[in-house]
XYZ file of C-alpha atoms in Angstrom:
170
model
C -0.136 -0.050 -0.108
C 2.482 2.533 1.165
C 4.564 1.474 -2.174
C 2.550 2.411 -4.232
C 1.448 6.140 -2.597
C 5.171 6.574 -3.473
C 5.416 5.920 -6.693
C 2.189 7.092 -7.225
C 3.730 10.578 -5.502
C 7.539 10.251 -7.307
C 5.045 9.731 -10.406
C 3.103 13.390 -9.805
C 6.236 14.285 -10.052
C 8.006 13.407 -13.014
C 4.408 14.086 -14.661
C 4.906 18.657 -12.975
C 8.757 18.065 -14.055
C 8.674 16.819 -17.319
C 4.947 19.321 -18.340
C 7.948 21.900 -17.241
C 10.342 21.327 -19.266
C 7.593 21.113 -22.108
C 5.856 24.778 -21.319
C 9.568 26.072 -20.961
C 10.138 24.213 -24.829
C 6.872 25.969 -26.099
C 7.287 29.399 -24.832
C 11.097 29.480 -25.866
C 12.483 30.070 -22.300
C 10.498 32.184 -21.319
C 9.203 29.869 -18.920
C 10.102 30.191 -15.502
C 9.366 27.853 -11.828
C 10.245 31.232 -10.538
C 7.696 32.312 -7.628
C 7.127 35.727 -7.436
C 6.467 38.656 -10.065
C 6.566 41.794 -10.982
C 4.420 43.578 -8.233
C 4.207 47.134 -8.016
C 4.293 48.260 -3.983
C 0.604 48.930 -3.415
C 0.540 44.601 -5.198
C 3.035 44.010 -2.229
C 1.237 45.515 0.571
C -1.586 44.287 -0.346
C 0.027 40.844 -0.259
C 1.135 41.187 3.333
C -2.071 41.963 4.417
C -4.103 38.516 2.169
C -0.449 36.693 4.673
C -1.689 37.855 7.793
C -5.564 37.001 6.817
C -4.700 33.684 5.952
C -1.993 33.572 9.248
C -5.220 34.587 11.280
C -7.097 31.837 9.585
C -5.203 29.578 10.566
C -4.668 30.382 14.257
C -8.999 30.714 14.267
C -9.159 27.529 12.985
C -6.704 25.362 14.343
C -8.419 27.624 17.958
C -11.685 26.616 17.194
C -11.144 22.658 16.529
C -8.700 22.481 19.670
C -11.207 24.250 22.168
C -15.096 23.662 21.038
C -13.406 19.415 20.461
C -16.974 19.608 17.952
C -13.651 16.814 16.237
C -11.661 14.709 16.071
C -9.775 14.105 12.569
C -6.460 12.442 12.347
C -3.721 15.545 12.413
C -2.154 15.312 8.778
C -6.098 15.265 7.529
C -6.430 18.877 10.420
C -3.441 19.859 9.388
C -4.672 19.343 5.424
C -7.847 21.346 5.210
C -6.208 23.631 7.643
C -3.284 24.753 4.453
C -6.410 24.785 2.019
C -9.141 26.896 4.056
C -5.682 28.801 3.973
C -4.477 28.919 0.783
C -7.979 30.122 0.384
C -8.288 33.222 2.437
C -4.809 33.992 0.734
C -6.015 33.671 -2.951
C -9.263 35.223 -2.087
C -7.580 38.482 -0.608
C -4.821 38.667 -3.519
C -7.341 38.212 -6.024
C -10.163 41.187 -4.479
C -6.879 43.529 -3.215
C -6.087 43.456 -7.108
C -2.503 41.650 -5.388
C -3.007 38.046 -7.575
C -1.460 38.686 -10.594
C 1.565 40.637 -11.774
C 1.995 43.309 -13.280
C 3.458 41.968 -16.837
C 1.262 38.512 -15.945
C -1.703 37.805 -18.138
C -5.103 37.605 -16.232
C -6.429 34.453 -19.016
C -3.822 32.105 -18.783
C -4.846 32.260 -14.850
C -8.602 31.293 -15.344
C -7.625 29.153 -17.945
C -4.858 27.019 -15.939
C -6.951 26.879 -13.247
C -10.051 25.598 -15.342
C -8.213 22.490 -16.868
C -6.949 21.962 -13.152
C -10.100 21.749 -11.948
C -11.728 19.941 -14.843
C -9.078 17.480 -13.963
C -9.460 17.140 -10.222
C -13.378 16.432 -10.828
C -12.444 13.794 -13.451
C -10.539 12.498 -10.386
C -13.793 12.625 -8.240
C -15.841 11.488 -11.046
C -14.122 8.548 -11.136
C -14.478 7.321 -7.188
C -17.449 8.530 -6.900
C -19.168 5.135 -6.858
C -17.591 4.211 -4.291
C -17.119 6.817 -0.957
C -14.518 4.995 0.913
C -11.710 5.426 -1.712
C -12.985 8.598 -2.827
C -9.969 11.123 -3.887
C -10.498 13.462 -0.628
C -6.821 15.591 -1.475
C -9.133 16.155 -5.630
C -11.721 17.568 -3.227
C -9.609 20.183 -1.119
C -8.425 20.695 -5.117
C -11.611 21.165 -6.913
C -13.118 22.734 -4.061
C -9.779 25.636 -3.210
C -9.561 25.948 -7.448
C -13.580 26.096 -7.541
C -13.507 29.471 -5.097
C -10.486 31.051 -7.246
C -12.096 30.517 -10.126
C -15.419 32.292 -8.718
C -13.067 34.848 -6.876
C -12.134 35.886 -10.446
C -15.111 36.006 -11.809
C -16.769 38.207 -9.325
C -13.449 41.032 -9.466
C -14.809 40.570 -13.462
C -18.013 41.417 -12.804
C -17.716 44.144 -10.363
C -14.406 45.340 -12.496
C -17.234 45.524 -15.613
C -20.329 47.107 -13.713
C -16.871 49.610 -12.679
C -16.428 50.809 -16.134
C -19.582 51.018 -17.221
C -20.081 53.312 -14.559
C -17.030 55.397 -15.258
C -18.125 55.566 -19.420
C -21.810 56.803 -18.003
C -20.329 59.654 -15.998
């Protein structure tokens, strides 16, 4: 059982490296695995606010479950849920504060890649939907996180569209 998990994780890392190499080849070397981008001072300050929001979300989440003692999952499940909750808060905060995408990045690229990843995770969930005992929990959490990100992008786009229409009318 654990050997299969190890080889599955190893296969995932190999696929990730292959996709990164392919992306680098397709974009003629412009693709980079470097995290971060060109953010102005306002975006950097907004990202700091988002980090703070995510940190206090995790602290509140862990305190809530330790104090109320209403759910006693294994420690790895508690940590995994807290991680995804913090990521959701961080990403939605960045999207709302317009600090998620760097100055030279294309928002369509992020929406398309998030949509593709959502479809892949939903396919994995549907493949195992006939039995809830073997449901891939990581795919469920990842699909939920990606759905939240895409919803935040959609709301942000609608709000921007409404703001530009109001500016055009005045």
